[in-house]
Amino acid sequence: MQDKTNAHLKGSCLCGAIKYQVTKLEPNMAHCHCSMCRKFHGAAFSTFGEALTENFTWLQGQSYLKSFTAENGTTRQFCSQCGSSLTFASSTNAGSTVEFSLATLDTPILERPDAHIHCQSKADWYQITNELTQFERDRE
Ligand SMILES: [Zn+2]
Ligand SMILES: [Zn+2]
């Protein structure tokens, strides 16, 4: 019998103190170019995967998690030891889903991001060169 835990997606922060597991990914994955995601990641854009809360588990290191809530009510969690960007929650998130930084996954996935969002806030030095749908703000 196949060990089902092998099918789980696993992720971790840069220092390895925090580890998590995702048992099922939700379909929407986008590259977000908003200025807050850019600063949070220190990168041209962020890419978040989404999971239902019941399918997302912190495996270790939760005491290292710190969170920052911005003026618009969005909350982001990161590792207080290494600074890795880990999760995002909008102000309207009622706790039923978790958005996590796709780049912190250690397990390969078959799913691919399908859109660029908040393109109106894109870094001027970054040029989008793929064919994915571009939204000025959030998905319609
Ligand atoms: Zn860390
Ligand atoms: Zn964003």
PDB file of C-alpha atoms and ligand atoms in Angstrom:
ATOM      1  CA  MET A   1       0.000   0.000   0.000  1.00  0.00           C
ATOM      2  CA  GLN A   2       1.286   3.414  -0.908  1.00  0.00           C
ATOM      3  CA  ASP A   3       2.168   5.705   1.978  1.00  0.00           C
ATOM      4  CA  LYS A   4      -0.143   8.638   1.455  1.00  0.00           C
ATOM      5  CA  THR A   5       2.184  11.062   3.246  1.00  0.00           C
ATOM      6  CA  ASN A   6       4.543  10.818   0.270  1.00  0.00           C
ATOM      7  CA  ALA A   7       1.913  12.457  -1.887  1.00  0.00           C
ATOM      8  CA  HIS A   8       1.782  15.510   0.355  1.00  0.00           C
ATOM      9  CA  LEU A   9       3.489  18.686  -0.701  1.00  0.00           C
ATOM     10  CA  LYS A  10       6.088  19.933   1.725  1.00  0.00           C
ATOM     11  CA  GLY A  11       7.589  23.340   2.137  1.00  0.00           C
ATOM     12  CA  SER A  12      10.013  25.159   4.403  1.00  0.00           C
ATOM     13  CA  CYS A  13      11.613  28.522   5.034  1.00  0.00           C
ATOM     14  CA  LEU A  14      15.204  29.379   4.160  1.00  0.00           C
ATOM     15  CA  CYS A  15      16.682  28.368   7.551  1.00  0.00           C
ATOM     16  CA  GLY A  16      14.523  25.259   7.824  1.00  0.00           C
ATOM     17  CA  ALA A  17      13.068  26.135  11.226  1.00  0.00           C
ATOM     18  CA  ILE A  18       9.535  26.271   9.797  1.00  0.00           C
ATOM     19  CA  LYS A  19       8.079  23.409   7.807  1.00  0.00           C
ATOM     20  CA  TYR A  20       4.583  22.899   6.453  1.00  0.00           C
ATOM     21  CA  GLN A  21       2.565  20.416   4.488  1.00  0.00           C
ATOM     22  CA  VAL A  22      -0.161  20.839   1.885  1.00  0.00           C
ATOM     23  CA  THR A  23      -2.406  17.911   1.074  1.00  0.00           C
ATOM     24  CA  LYS A  24      -4.371  19.576  -1.734  1.00  0.00           C
ATOM     25  CA  LEU A  25      -3.751  22.684  -3.823  1.00  0.00           C
ATOM     26  CA  GLU A  26      -6.635  24.845  -4.957  1.00  0.00           C
ATOM     27  CA  PRO A  27      -6.654  25.725  -8.670  1.00  0.00           C
ATOM     28  CA  ASN A  28      -5.896  29.458  -8.678  1.00  0.00           C
ATOM     29  CA  MET A  29      -2.249  30.457  -8.732  1.00  0.00           C
ATOM     30  CA  ALA A  30      -1.139  33.859  -9.865  1.00  0.00           C
ATOM     31  CA  HIS A  31       1.930  36.036  -9.926  1.00  0.00           C
ATOM     32  CA  CYS A  32       1.074  39.136  -7.877  1.00  0.00           C
ATOM     33  CA  HIS A  33       2.813  42.373  -8.853  1.00  0.00           C
ATOM     34  CA  CYS A  34       1.321  44.589  -6.129  1.00  0.00           C
ATOM     35  CA  SER A  35       3.790  46.800  -4.293  1.00  0.00           C
ATOM     36  CA  MET A  36       3.237  45.066  -0.951  1.00  0.00           C
ATOM     37  CA  CYS A  37       3.964  41.606  -2.342  1.00  0.00           C
ATOM     38  CA  ARG A  38       7.046  43.014  -4.059  1.00  0.00           C
ATOM     39  CA  LYS A  39       8.361  44.407  -0.799  1.00  0.00           C
ATOM     40  CA  PHE A  40       7.342  41.332   1.191  1.00  0.00           C
ATOM     41  CA  HIS A  41       9.313  39.081  -1.149  1.00  0.00           C
ATOM     42  CA  GLY A  42      12.067  41.506  -2.103  1.00  0.00           C
ATOM     43  CA  ALA A  43      11.351  40.454  -5.671  1.00  0.00           C
ATOM     44  CA  ALA A  44       9.606  41.571  -8.856  1.00  0.00           C
ATOM     45  CA  PHE A  45       6.457  39.669  -7.911  1.00  0.00           C
ATOM     46  CA  SER A  46       5.148  37.030  -5.539  1.00  0.00           C
ATOM     47  CA  THR A  47       3.518  33.737  -6.382  1.00  0.00           C
ATOM     48  CA  PHE A  48       1.069  32.274  -3.909  1.00  0.00           C
ATOM     49  CA  GLY A  49      -0.547  28.874  -3.938  1.00  0.00           C
ATOM     50  CA  GLU A  50      -3.857  28.428  -2.185  1.00  0.00           C
ATOM     51  CA  ALA A  51      -5.054  25.623   0.058  1.00  0.00           C
ATOM     52  CA  LEU A  52      -8.122  25.109   2.189  1.00  0.00           C
ATOM     53  CA  THR A  53      -7.182  25.568   5.837  1.00  0.00           C
ATOM     54  CA  GLU A  54      -7.957  21.911   6.562  1.00  0.00           C
ATOM     55  CA  ASN A  55      -5.422  20.924   3.871  1.00  0.00           C
ATOM     56  CA  PHE A  56      -2.585  23.073   5.214  1.00  0.00           C
ATOM     57  CA  THR A  57      -0.574  22.061   8.293  1.00  0.00           C
ATOM     58  CA  TRP A  58       2.407  23.613  10.018  1.00  0.00           C
ATOM     59  CA  LEU A  59       4.713  20.661  10.735  1.00  0.00           C
ATOM     60  CA  GLN A  60       7.250  22.478  12.880  1.00  0.00           C
ATOM     61  CA  GLY A  61       8.613  25.855  13.911  1.00  0.00           C
ATOM     62  CA  GLN A  62       5.328  27.718  14.337  1.00  0.00           C
ATOM     63  CA  SER A  63       6.931  29.692  17.198  1.00  0.00           C
ATOM     64  CA  TYR A  64       9.245  31.269  14.606  1.00  0.00           C
ATOM     65  CA  LEU A  65       6.296  32.653  12.628  1.00  0.00           C
ATOM     66  CA  LYS A  66       5.809  36.390  12.805  1.00  0.00           C
ATOM     67  CA  SER A  67       3.015  38.272  11.116  1.00  0.00           C
ATOM     68  CA  PHE A  68       2.639  41.760   9.753  1.00  0.00           C
ATOM     69  CA  THR A  69      -0.699  43.390   9.066  1.00  0.00           C
ATOM     70  CA  ALA A  70      -0.584  46.269   6.599  1.00  0.00           C
ATOM     71  CA  GLU A  71      -2.797  49.367   6.618  1.00  0.00           C
ATOM     72  CA  ASN A  72      -5.209  47.758   4.175  1.00  0.00           C
ATOM     73  CA  GLY A  73      -5.761  44.841   6.540  1.00  0.00           C
ATOM     74  CA  THR A  74      -3.765  42.245   4.609  1.00  0.00           C
ATOM     75  CA  THR A  75      -1.674  39.980   6.835  1.00  0.00           C
ATOM     76  CA  ARG A  76       1.588  38.321   5.871  1.00  0.00           C
ATOM     77  CA  GLN A  77       3.515  35.747   7.858  1.00  0.00           C
ATOM     78  CA  PHE A  78       7.274  35.246   7.689  1.00  0.00           C
ATOM     79  CA  CYS A  79      10.072  33.416   9.502  1.00  0.00           C
ATOM     80  CA  SER A  80      11.499  35.577  12.279  1.00  0.00           C
ATOM     81  CA  GLN A  81      14.847  33.818  11.987  1.00  0.00           C
ATOM     82  CA  CYS A  82      15.570  33.932   8.233  1.00  0.00           C
ATOM     83  CA  GLY A  83      12.931  36.321   6.875  1.00  0.00           C
ATOM     84  CA  SER A  84      11.342  33.927   4.379  1.00  0.00           C
ATOM     85  CA  SER A  85       7.944  35.109   3.177  1.00  0.00           C
ATOM     86  CA  LEU A  86       5.457  32.365   3.945  1.00  0.00           C
ATOM     87  CA  THR A  87       1.774  33.273   3.871  1.00  0.00           C
ATOM     88  CA  PHE A  88      -0.687  35.933   2.784  1.00  0.00           C
ATOM     89  CA  ALA A  89      -4.253  36.605   3.923  1.00  0.00           C
ATOM     90  CA  SER A  90      -6.530  39.322   2.583  1.00  0.00           C
ATOM     91  CA  SER A  91      -8.576  41.397   5.022  1.00  0.00           C
ATOM     92  CA  THR A  92     -11.702  39.509   3.948  1.00  0.00           C
ATOM     93  CA  ASN A  93     -10.149  36.094   4.511  1.00  0.00           C
ATOM     94  CA  ALA A  94     -12.321  34.376   7.102  1.00  0.00           C
ATOM     95  CA  GLY A  95      -9.733  31.719   7.781  1.00  0.00           C
ATOM     96  CA  SER A  96     -11.095  29.130   5.391  1.00  0.00           C
ATOM     97  CA  THR A  97      -8.090  29.255   3.041  1.00  0.00           C
ATOM     98  CA  VAL A  98      -4.338  29.760   3.328  1.00  0.00           C
ATOM     99  CA  GLU A  99      -2.241  31.383   0.634  1.00  0.00           C
ATOM    100  CA  PHE A 100       1.385  30.335   0.870  1.00  0.00           C
ATOM    101  CA  SER A 101       4.518  31.343  -1.022  1.00  0.00           C
ATOM    102  CA  LEU A 102       4.784  28.798  -3.798  1.00  0.00           C
ATOM    103  CA  ALA A 103       8.544  29.311  -3.972  1.00  0.00           C
ATOM    104  CA  THR A 104       8.996  27.872  -0.469  1.00  0.00           C
ATOM    105  CA  LEU A 105       7.754  24.441  -1.626  1.00  0.00           C
ATOM    106  CA  ASP A 106      10.384  21.715  -1.584  1.00  0.00           C
ATOM    107  CA  THR A 107       8.198  19.287  -3.508  1.00  0.00           C
ATOM    108  CA  PRO A 108       7.701  19.610  -7.271  1.00  0.00           C
ATOM    109  CA  ILE A 109       4.153  20.244  -8.490  1.00  0.00           C
ATOM    110  CA  LEU A 110       2.377  19.706 -11.795  1.00  0.00           C
ATOM    111  CA  GLU A 111       0.137  22.778 -11.494  1.00  0.00           C
ATOM    112  CA  ARG A 112       1.304  26.079 -12.992  1.00  0.00           C
ATOM    113  CA  PRO A 113       0.370  29.710 -12.316  1.00  0.00           C
ATOM    114  CA  ASP A 114      -2.125  30.945 -14.895  1.00  0.00           C
ATOM    115  CA  ALA A 115      -2.193  34.725 -14.500  1.00  0.00           C
ATOM    116  CA  HIS A 116      -0.475  37.932 -13.504  1.00  0.00           C
ATOM    117  CA  ILE A 117      -2.470  40.099 -11.089  1.00  0.00           C
ATOM    118  CA  HIS A 118      -2.138  43.716  -9.921  1.00  0.00           C
ATOM    119  CA  CYS A 119      -0.169  44.522 -13.082  1.00  0.00           C
ATOM    120  CA  GLN A 120      -0.927  48.221 -12.644  1.00  0.00           C
ATOM    121  CA  SER A 121       1.538  48.179  -9.717  1.00  0.00           C
ATOM    122  CA  LYS A 122       4.206  46.222 -11.594  1.00  0.00           C
ATOM    123  CA  ALA A 123       7.872  47.172 -11.106  1.00  0.00           C
ATOM    124  CA  ASP A 124       8.795  49.359 -14.075  1.00  0.00           C
ATOM    125  CA  TRP A 125      12.072  47.478 -14.555  1.00  0.00           C
ATOM    126  CA  TYR A 126      10.320  44.138 -14.936  1.00  0.00           C
ATOM    127  CA  GLN A 127       8.874  43.073 -18.275  1.00  0.00           C
ATOM    128  CA  ILE A 128       6.256  40.317 -18.428  1.00  0.00           C
ATOM    129  CA  THR A 129       7.354  38.097 -21.296  1.00  0.00           C
ATOM    130  CA  ASN A 130       4.974  35.157 -21.102  1.00  0.00           C
ATOM    131  CA  GLU A 131       1.464  34.685 -22.467  1.00  0.00           C
ATOM    132  CA  LEU A 132      -0.418  34.376 -19.164  1.00  0.00           C
ATOM    133  CA  THR A 133      -3.501  36.557 -18.689  1.00  0.00           C
ATOM    134  CA  GLN A 134      -2.713  39.924 -17.145  1.00  0.00           C
ATOM    135  CA  PHE A 135      -5.150  41.624 -14.790  1.00  0.00           C
ATOM    136  CA  GLU A 136      -4.783  45.305 -13.911  1.00  0.00           C
ATOM    137  CA  ARG A 137      -5.890  44.535 -10.381  1.00  0.00           C
ATOM    138  CA  ASP A 138      -7.350  41.304  -8.986  1.00  0.00           C
ATOM    139  CA  ARG A 139      -8.849  38.530 -11.080  1.00  0.00           C
ATOM    140  CA  GLU A 140     -12.233  39.493 -12.497  1.00  0.00           C
TER     141      GLU A 140
HETATM  142 ZN    ZN B   1      13.447  30.426   8.664  1.00  0.00          ZN
HETATM  143 ZN    ZN B   2       0.146  41.172  -4.001  1.00  0.00          ZN
END
